[in-house]
Coordinates of C-alpha atoms in Angstrom, one line a residue:
M1 CA 41.9 88.0 153.6
S2 CA 40.4 84.2 153.1
A3 CA 37.3 83.6 155.1
P4 CA 37.0 81.6 157.6
T5 CA 36.4 77.7 157.2
V6 CA 32.4 77.2 157.9
T7 CA 31.7 74.6 160.0
P8 CA 28.7 72.9 159.5
D9 CA 25.5 72.5 162.1
W10 CA 25.5 68.2 161.8
Q11 CA 22.6 69.0 164.8
E12 CA 20.5 70.9 162.5
I13 CA 21.4 69.1 159.4
L14 CA 20.8 65.8 160.9
G15 CA 17.5 66.9 161.6
E16 CA 16.0 67.9 158.5
L17 CA 17.8 64.5 156.6
A18 CA 15.6 62.4 159.4
R19 CA 12.2 64.8 158.5
G20 CA 13.1 64.3 154.8
E21 CA 13.5 68.0 154.5
D22 CA 15.6 67.3 151.4
D23 CA 14.7 70.6 149.4
S24 CA 15.8 72.9 153.2
L25 CA 18.9 70.7 153.7
L26 CA 20.0 71.6 150.2
R27 CA 19.3 74.9 150.9
R28 CA 21.6 75.0 153.8
L29 CA 24.2 73.4 152.3
L30 CA 24.1 75.3 149.6
A31 CA 24.5 78.4 152.1
M32 CA 27.1 77.0 153.7
W33 CA 29.2 76.5 150.7
C34 CA 29.1 80.2 149.6
R35 CA 29.5 81.6 152.9
E36 CA 32.8 79.2 152.6
R37 CA 33.9 80.9 149.3
D38 CA 32.2 84.1 149.9
V39 CA 30.3 83.8 146.7
A40 CA 26.6 86.1 147.1
A41 CA 24.1 83.7 145.0
A42 CA 24.3 79.8 143.8
A43 CA 22.3 77.2 142.2
L44 CA 22.8 73.4 142.4
Y45 CA 22.1 71.7 139.3
V46 CA 21.3 68.2 138.9
G47 CA 21.6 65.1 136.2
E48 CA 23.8 62.3 135.2
T49 CA 23.8 64.1 131.6
S50 CA 22.7 67.3 129.7
P51 CA 20.2 68.8 130.3
Q52 CA 20.7 69.2 134.4
H53 CA 18.3 70.4 136.5
L54 CA 17.8 73.2 138.8
A55 CA 17.4 71.4 142.6
A56 CA 18.4 74.4 145.2
S57 CA 19.6 77.8 145.1
F58 CA 20.5 80.4 147.4
G59 CA 21.5 84.3 147.3
G60 CA 19.2 86.7 145.8
R61 CA 19.5 86.0 142.1
S62 CA 17.6 84.4 139.6
F63 CA 18.9 81.2 138.0
P64 CA 17.4 79.2 134.8
A65 CA 15.4 75.6 135.8
R66 CA 18.3 74.5 133.3
A67 CA 22.4 74.5 133.3
D68 CA 23.0 74.7 129.4
D69 CA 20.1 77.7 130.0
A70 CA 22.7 80.3 131.8
D71 CA 25.0 83.1 131.2
A72 CA 28.3 81.2 131.1
S73 CA 30.0 85.4 131.3
E74 CA 28.2 86.0 134.3
L75 CA 28.7 82.7 136.4
A76 CA 31.1 80.2 137.2
R77 CA 30.7 76.9 137.5
V78 CA 32.1 73.7 139.7
A79 CA 31.7 70.6 138.6
L80 CA 30.5 67.7 140.7
P81 CA 29.5 64.1 141.0
N82 CA 26.5 63.6 138.9
G83 CA 25.6 67.3 139.2
V84 CA 27.2 70.9 138.5
I85 CA 26.9 74.0 140.7
L86 CA 26.9 77.6 139.2
H87 CA 27.7 80.7 141.0
T88 CA 28.3 84.5 141.5
P89 CA 32.4 85.3 141.2
G90 CA 33.9 84.6 144.9
S91 CA 37.4 85.2 146.5
A92 CA 37.7 82.3 149.6
V93 CA 39.6 79.1 148.8
A94 CA 36.9 76.0 148.5
T95 CA 38.2 73.1 151.5
G96 CA 35.8 70.7 149.5
A97 CA 34.2 69.1 152.7
I98 CA 31.0 71.1 151.3
D99 CA 30.8 70.0 148.2
A100 CA 30.7 66.3 149.7
L101 CA 27.7 67.2 151.6
L102 CA 26.1 68.6 148.6
V103 CA 26.9 65.4 146.3
Q104 CA 25.1 63.7 149.0
G105 CA 22.4 65.6 149.6
A106 CA 21.4 66.1 146.3
E107 CA 21.5 61.8 146.0
I108 CA 19.6 61.4 148.8
R109 CA 17.0 63.8 147.9
R110 CA 16.9 61.9 144.2
L111 CA 17.0 58.2 146.1
R112 CA 14.1 60.4 148.3
R113 CA 12.0 61.2 144.9
Q114 CA 12.3 57.7 143.3
V115 CA 11.3 55.4 146.5
R116 CA 8.1 58.5 146.9
H117 CA 7.3 58.0 142.7
Q118 CA 7.3 54.1 143.0
H119 CA 5.0 53.9 146.2
F120 CA 2.2 56.7 144.0
Q121 CA 2.9 53.9 141.2
K122 CA 2.3 50.7 143.3
N123 CA -0.7 52.2 144.6
Y124 CA -1.8 54.3 141.6
R125 CA -1.6 50.4 139.8
L126 CA -3.8 48.8 142.5
V127 CA -7.0 51.5 142.4
E128 CA -6.0 50.9 138.3
L129 CA -6.1 47.0 138.7
E130 CA -9.3 48.0 141.1
A131 CA -11.0 49.9 138.3
V132 CA -10.2 47.4 135.6
Y133 CA -11.8 44.6 138.0
E134 CA -15.0 46.5 139.1
V135 CA -15.3 47.8 135.4
G136 CA -14.9 43.7 134.5
L137 CA -17.4 42.8 137.0
A138 CA -19.7 45.3 135.5
I139 CA -20.0 44.4 132.1
A140 CA -19.5 40.5 132.5
S141 CA -22.4 40.6 134.4
T142 CA -24.4 40.9 130.6
L143 CA -24.7 38.7 127.9
N144 CA -26.3 40.6 125.3
L145 CA -23.8 41.5 123.1
D146 CA -25.2 44.9 122.4
D147 CA -25.7 45.9 125.5
L148 CA -22.3 44.8 126.4
S149 CA -20.5 46.7 123.2
E150 CA -22.3 49.6 124.8
G151 CA -21.3 49.1 127.9
V152 CA -18.0 48.6 127.3
L153 CA -17.1 52.0 125.5
L154 CA -18.5 53.9 128.0
R155 CA -16.4 52.0 130.6
A156 CA -13.1 52.3 128.4
V157 CA -13.8 56.5 127.6
S158 CA -14.4 56.9 131.4
L159 CA -11.4 55.4 131.9
S160 CA -8.5 57.0 130.1
D161 CA -10.9 59.9 130.1
A162 CA -12.0 61.0 125.6
R163 CA -13.9 61.9 124.8
R164 CA -15.3 59.0 122.2
G165 CA -14.5 55.4 121.5
A166 CA -15.2 52.8 118.6
L167 CA -15.6 48.7 119.4
Y168 CA -14.6 46.5 116.3
L169 CA -15.0 43.0 116.5
L170 CA -13.3 40.5 114.2
E171 CA -15.9 38.8 111.2
G172 CA -14.2 37.0 108.4
D173 CA -11.2 38.9 107.8
E174 CA -12.2 42.0 108.2
L175 CA -13.0 43.9 111.5
R176 CA -16.9 45.3 111.6
L177 CA -18.0 48.1 113.9
Q178 CA -20.1 46.9 116.7
G179 CA -20.7 49.8 118.8
T180 CA -19.5 53.7 118.8
I181 CA -19.6 56.9 121.2
G182 CA -18.9 60.3 121.2
G183 CA -18.6 60.9 117.2
D184 CA -18.9 58.3 113.9
A185 CA -16.3 55.3 112.7
R186 CA -15.8 53.8 109.6
E187 CA -17.8 50.9 109.2
R188 CA -15.3 48.0 108.4
I189 CA -11.6 47.4 108.2
P190 CA -10.3 44.9 106.5
Q191 CA -7.6 43.1 109.3
S192 CA -4.8 43.4 106.9
D193 CA -5.3 47.3 106.6
R194 CA -2.4 49.2 107.7
Q195 CA -3.9 51.6 109.3
V196 CA -4.5 48.8 112.2
A197 CA -1.0 47.6 112.7
L198 CA -0.5 52.1 113.2
L199 CA -3.1 52.1 115.8
L200 CA -1.8 49.3 117.5
A201 CA 1.5 51.2 117.1
D202 CA 0.1 54.6 118.4
E203 CA 1.5 56.2 114.7
A204 CA -1.9 56.2 113.5
D205 CA -2.2 58.9 110.3
P206 CA -2.8 62.5 110.7
D207 CA -5.7 61.7 108.5
Q208 CA -7.1 58.6 109.5
D209 CA -10.4 57.6 108.9
V210 CA -11.2 55.3 111.6
L211 CA -12.0 58.2 114.6
P212 CA -12.6 60.7 112.0
G213 CA -11.9 64.3 113.5
A214 CA -9.6 63.2 116.2
R215 CA -6.4 64.5 116.5
H216 CA -5.1 61.7 119.1
I217 CA -6.4 58.1 119.4
L218 CA -5.5 55.2 121.0
A219 CA -6.4 51.4 120.6
V220 CA -5.5 48.2 121.9
P221 CA -6.2 44.9 120.4
I222 CA -8.9 42.7 121.7
E223 CA -7.8 38.6 121.6
I224 CA -9.0 35.7 123.2
D225 CA -5.4 33.1 123.8
G226 CA -3.7 35.2 121.4
L227 CA -6.1 35.3 118.1
S228 CA -7.5 38.5 117.1
R229 CA -11.6 39.3 118.4
G230 CA -11.3 42.9 117.3
L231 CA -9.9 46.2 118.5
L232 CA -10.9 48.9 120.9
A233 CA -9.8 52.4 119.8
I234 CA -10.4 55.8 122.0
G235 CA -9.9 59.0 120.8
D236 CA -9.0 62.8 122.2
K237 CA -7.9 62.8 125.8
E238 CA -9.6 65.5 128.3
S239 CA -7.3 67.7 130.1
R240 CA -7.7 71.0 132.0
T241 CA -6.4 72.6 128.8
G242 CA -8.3 71.1 126.6
V243 CA -7.7 67.7 124.2
G244 CA -4.0 65.9 124.7
P245 CA -2.9 62.9 123.8
F246 CA -2.7 59.7 125.6
L247 CA -0.1 58.9 128.5
E248 CA 1.9 55.1 128.6
A249 CA -0.5 54.3 131.4
D250 CA -3.6 55.4 129.5
R251 CA -2.5 52.4 127.5
R252 CA -1.5 50.1 130.0
T253 CA -5.2 51.0 131.8
L254 CA -7.0 50.3 128.7
G255 CA -4.7 47.3 127.7
L256 CA -6.2 45.5 131.4
F257 CA -9.5 46.5 130.6
A258 CA -9.4 45.0 127.1
N259 CA -9.0 41.4 128.5
Q260 CA -11.5 41.4 130.8
A261 CA -13.5 43.1 128.1
A262 CA -12.6 40.3 125.8
I263 CA -13.5 37.4 128.5
A264 CA -17.6 38.8 128.4
L265 CA -17.3 39.9 124.6
E266 CA -16.5 35.8 123.5
N267 CA -19.1 34.7 126.5
A268 CA -21.4 37.2 124.9
R269 CA -21.1 36.4 121.7
L270 CA -20.6 32.5 122.3
H271 CA -24.1 33.1 124.1
R272 CA -25.5 34.5 121.2
E273 CA -24.3 31.6 118.9
A274 CA -26.3 29.1 121.2
L275 CA -29.4 31.0 120.6
E276 CA -28.9 31.5 117.1
K277 CA -28.3 28.3 117.0
E278 CA -31.1 26.9 119.0
R279 CA -33.5 29.1 116.9
L280 CA -32.1 27.2 114.1
V281 CA -32.7 23.7 115.2
R282 CA -36.3 25.2 116.4
E283 CA -36.5 26.3 112.9
M284 CA -35.3 23.0 111.5
E285 CA -38.0 20.8 113.4
L286 CA -41.0 23.0 112.4
A287 CA -39.7 22.8 108.7
S288 CA -38.7 19.3 109.1
E289 CA -42.0 18.6 110.5
I290 CA -43.4 20.6 108.0
Q291 CA -42.1 18.4 105.4
K292 CA -43.5 15.5 106.4
R293 CA -46.6 16.3 106.3
L294 CA -46.4 17.2 102.7
L295 CA -45.2 13.0 102.4
P296 CA -48.1 10.8 101.9
K297 CA -49.8 9.6 104.7
D298 CA -51.4 6.5 103.7
T299 CA -50.6 4.5 101.1
P300 CA -53.6 3.8 98.4
L301 CA -54.4 0.4 98.1
F302 CA -55.2 -1.7 95.2
D303 CA -56.5 -5.4 94.3
R304 CA -53.2 -5.9 92.3
F305 CA -51.0 -4.1 93.3
E306 CA -48.2 -3.2 96.4
L307 CA -46.4 0.4 97.1
V308 CA -44.4 1.6 99.6
G309 CA -42.7 5.2 99.6
W310 CA -39.5 6.1 101.9
N311 CA -37.6 9.3 102.0
R312 CA -35.0 9.9 104.6
P313 CA -33.4 13.3 104.2
T314 CA -29.2 14.0 104.6
W315 CA -30.2 16.6 107.4
Q316 CA -33.8 17.1 109.0
V317 CA -34.9 18.7 106.1
G318 CA -34.0 18.0 102.4
G319 CA -34.9 18.4 98.8
D320 CA -36.0 15.0 98.5
Y321 CA -39.8 14.2 97.2
Y322 CA -42.3 11.7 96.5
D323 CA -46.1 12.0 96.6
F324 CA -49.0 9.4 95.7
M325 CA -51.8 11.2 94.3
Q326 CA -55.3 9.2 93.3
L327 CA -56.3 10.3 90.2
A328 CA -59.8 11.0 87.5
G329 CA -60.9 7.3 87.0
G330 CA -59.2 5.7 89.6
H331 CA -55.4 6.4 88.0
L332 CA -52.8 6.1 90.3
G333 CA -50.6 9.1 90.3
L334 CA -46.9 8.2 91.7
V335 CA -44.1 11.2 91.7
V336 CA -40.0 11.1 92.9
A337 CA -38.2 14.5 92.5
D338 CA -34.7 16.2 93.9
V339 CA -34.3 19.5 94.5
T340 CA -31.3 21.3 93.8
G341 CA -29.2 21.9 97.2
K342 CA -30.5 20.9 100.7
G343 CA -31.4 22.1 103.6
L344 CA -34.3 24.9 104.0
P345 CA -33.9 26.3 100.8
A346 CA -34.5 23.2 99.0
A347 CA -37.2 22.1 101.6
L348 CA -39.4 25.9 100.3
L349 CA -38.5 24.7 96.7
V350 CA -40.0 21.3 97.7
S351 CA -43.3 23.1 99.5
T352 CA -44.1 24.6 95.9
L353 CA -43.5 21.8 93.7
H354 CA -46.0 20.0 96.2
S355 CA -48.7 22.6 95.9
A356 CA -47.9 23.1 92.0
L357 CA -48.5 19.2 91.5
R358 CA -51.4 19.1 93.4
L359 CA -53.2 22.3 91.5
L360 CA -52.3 20.8 88.0
F361 CA -53.4 17.2 88.6
D362 CA -56.8 18.5 89.7
G363 CA -58.9 17.3 86.3
A364 CA -55.5 17.5 84.4
A365 CA -54.0 14.2 83.0
V366 CA -50.2 13.1 83.1
D367 CA -49.7 14.3 79.5
D368 CA -46.7 15.9 77.5
G369 CA -48.0 19.5 78.0
L370 CA -48.5 18.5 82.6
L371 CA -44.4 18.9 82.3
S372 CA -44.5 22.1 80.4
R373 CA -47.0 24.0 82.6
L374 CA -45.2 22.9 85.4
N375 CA -41.8 23.4 83.8
E376 CA -43.1 27.2 83.7
H377 CA -44.4 27.5 87.1
I378 CA -41.4 26.7 88.8
V379 CA -38.9 29.3 86.0
Q380 CA -41.1 31.8 87.3
S381 CA -41.2 30.9 91.5
S382 CA -37.3 30.3 92.1
S383 CA -34.2 31.5 91.7
P384 CA -32.6 30.6 88.6
N385 CA -29.8 28.4 90.3
K386 CA -32.2 26.2 90.9
F387 CA -34.1 23.6 89.6
I388 CA -36.1 20.2 90.1
T389 CA -35.5 16.3 88.6
L390 CA -38.7 15.0 88.6
I391 CA -40.2 11.1 87.4
L392 CA -44.4 11.3 87.1
A393 CA -46.5 8.3 86.7
E394 CA -50.2 8.0 85.8
L395 CA -51.6 3.8 86.5
D396 CA -54.8 2.5 85.1
P397 CA -54.6 -0.9 87.7
E398 CA -57.7 -1.9 85.5
T399 CA -55.1 -2.4 82.9
G400 CA -51.4 -1.9 84.5
V401 CA -50.7 0.5 81.5
L402 CA -48.1 3.0 82.9
H403 CA -47.7 6.4 81.3
S404 CA -44.3 8.5 82.8
L405 CA -42.1 12.0 81.9
N406 CA -39.5 12.0 83.1
A407 CA -37.5 15.5 83.9
G408 CA -33.6 15.5 83.7
H409 CA -34.2 12.6 86.2
N410 CA -32.9 8.8 86.9
P411 CA -34.4 6.5 85.3
G412 CA -37.4 4.4 86.5
L413 CA -36.7 1.2 86.5
L414 CA -39.5 -1.3 85.6
V415 CA -38.0 -5.2 86.4
G416 CA -40.1 -7.5 83.9
A417 CA -41.3 -11.5 84.6
N418 CA -37.9 -12.4 82.7
E419 CA -35.5 -10.3 84.8
E420 CA -35.0 -7.6 82.3
I421 CA -35.6 -4.4 82.7
S422 CA -37.0 -0.8 80.9
E423 CA -35.8 2.2 82.1
L424 CA -38.4 5.2 82.0
S425 CA -35.9 7.4 80.5
A426 CA -35.4 11.2 80.9
S427 CA -37.1 12.9 78.1
G428 CA -36.3 16.3 78.7
M429 CA -34.8 19.5 80.9
P430 CA -35.0 19.8 84.7
L431 CA -37.5 21.6 86.1
G432 CA -36.6 25.3 86.3
L433 CA -33.9 25.5 84.1
L434 CA -35.0 26.8 80.5
S435 CA -38.6 28.3 79.7
G436 CA -40.3 26.8 77.1
S437 CA -38.7 23.3 77.6
S438 CA -40.6 20.4 76.1
Y439 CA -41.9 16.7 77.6
R440 CA -42.4 13.6 75.9
S441 CA -44.0 11.0 77.5
Q442 CA -44.2 7.2 77.4
G443 CA -46.2 4.3 77.8
L444 CA -45.6 0.8 79.2
E445 CA -47.5 -2.2 80.6
M446 CA -47.0 -4.1 83.5
T447 CA -47.6 -7.7 84.1
K448 CA -47.9 -9.8 86.9
G449 CA -44.7 -10.4 89.0
D450 CA -43.2 -6.7 87.4
L451 CA -41.5 -4.3 89.9
L452 CA -41.5 -0.2 89.2
C453 CA -38.3 1.6 91.1
L454 CA -38.5 4.9 91.1
Y455 CA -35.3 6.5 93.1
S456 CA -33.0 10.0 93.7
D457 CA -29.6 9.8 93.3
G458 CA -29.2 10.1 96.9
I459 CA -29.7 5.9 96.0
T460 CA -27.2 5.0 93.0
E461 CA -24.4 7.8 94.4
C462 CA -24.3 6.1 98.1
V463 CA -20.4 6.7 98.7
S464 CA -18.9 3.6 100.5
P465 CA -15.1 4.6 102.4
S466 CA -12.8 3.8 99.4
D467 CA -15.3 6.7 97.6
E468 CA -16.7 4.1 95.3
E469 CA -20.6 4.9 94.2
Y470 CA -23.3 2.4 94.5
G471 CA -23.9 2.8 91.5
Q472 CA -27.5 2.1 89.4
E473 CA -26.1 -1.8 88.1
R474 CA -25.8 -2.5 91.7
L475 CA -29.2 -1.6 92.7
E476 CA -30.9 -3.4 89.4
E477 CA -29.0 -6.1 90.8
L478 CA -30.6 -6.2 94.0
L479 CA -34.1 -5.5 92.4
R480 CA -33.5 -8.4 89.8
R481 CA -32.8 -11.0 92.8
E482 CA -35.5 -9.6 95.4
R483 CA -38.1 -8.9 92.8
G484 CA -40.4 -11.6 94.0
R485 CA -40.5 -10.2 97.4
P486 CA -42.8 -7.9 99.1
V487 CA -42.2 -4.3 98.6
S488 CA -41.7 -3.5 102.4
E489 CA -39.4 -6.2 102.4
I490 CA -37.0 -4.9 99.7
L491 CA -37.3 -1.5 100.6
T492 CA -35.6 -3.0 103.8
C493 CA -33.2 -5.2 101.4
I494 CA -32.6 -1.7 99.6
E495 CA -32.0 0.2 103.5
T496 CA -29.5 -2.5 104.3
A497 CA -28.3 -2.0 101.0
M498 CA -27.3 1.7 101.6
G499 CA -25.8 1.0 105.3
D500 CA -23.5 -2.3 104.3
F501 CA -22.2 0.1 101.7
A502 CA -21.4 3.1 102.7
A503 CA -20.0 1.5 106.1
G504 CA -19.8 4.0 108.2
C505 CA -19.9 6.7 105.8
P506 CA -21.7 10.0 106.5
Q507 CA -24.6 10.5 104.6
S508 CA -24.2 12.6 101.6
D509 CA -27.5 13.0 99.7
D510 CA -30.9 12.6 100.5
Q511 CA -32.3 8.9 99.9
T512 CA -36.0 8.2 98.3
V513 CA -37.4 5.2 97.0
V514 CA -40.6 4.7 95.4
L515 CA -41.5 0.9 94.8
L516 CA -45.0 -0.4 92.6
R517 CA -45.3 -4.2 92.3
Q518 CA -47.7 -6.1 90.3
T519 CA -49.2 -8.9 92.2
S520 CA -51.5 -10.7 89.9

């Protein structure tokens, strides 16, 4: 005989539904289902696809967590929308009403859990954002890159419960280790290294050497305006059971934090660059002041000669040099030199040259051996890729006799009263190129109206907008045309000619001119 139809207690069912007691509701409905079918035990499994998981059970029997694991020989199966009921054998005829209630109860339970999960995720997201915001404020409070890097690492491992971490910043085409915590890390990683792509894709090789010995690694890029600035990597997430893998929530949190850190790191980098630039500016200003002191403070005066010198470096300091020296017997020493390169390295070699010249001129005559001794000094005191071109002249004001030595420099130009030009040509290699170099002096006699011009290649190699050089020929024409003027006016003409010819193009090389004119 079949069991009587079970009438649901709607008051109790609605009460449990209103109170959100979904598990209790399902058990009550499942008990009613068992009584209606006259079965001893049953279990409700839910899920659209396999495996379907246990939602509620009734009776004294133990059921597995998944429907697929149940013993099919002992249990009968009733298919439901989005689920299944497994039960012990029974004898009653089902009406189907309780089936529908179970289906609806399971759906209500699923929806409630989904809402609770979404609510939890929303609250967790808010807490996560607040945490990231707070640590972002904390790290943004310093502009010291070393302190900031340490703060970034401490907070990165703290946010994700990691045991260790490493921060890399981009320098050129490689990621260089800025700081590490909890263990060693690889010092340099080429940005094109396959390991970087694997780390960012969460597919690190087991034998990776970014964080040696780490079993689990999570890495996120540090980017500014879509451009890579570095890499933040953490390793081995702490858990109650030991070390485990990182969760998707950890990746999201670390990514948000990396965005905050990127701004702070970029600000710190720019601050460091500004400080470095300020330091370099101060050093350049100091070097410029020192170099200016190497140039003649006063111009020697002679009854029958006019003398002037001028120097304009490309940068604050340069590699051009000129000097006037009082020599034995009332003679005048003139020198114009050009050191390879520009900036501080060239200025340092200029200082070496200045000291050596002063020492060598102390009691020594301007002869063939003087440049040989100077060459040996430069060879021994400078790097192999540095050399100096130099023209040196000694004038006897009484006789007008001029002796010159030229070490690979532009030829000096002596413009005579008849506008003919004699060259003081090179007779040896530049200083510092080769030990044992020899040089030969050249003698000329200046007469009334003669004009001597010593200059650096910054004059003849001055470039126009059409990329044409000023050249020695234009300089000779200017000297012929203006030779009768005082040397200060001739110098002004040269400066003006340089400016007109360049027509706004930036100065590409240091410019130096020394002019000597015999007036009577």
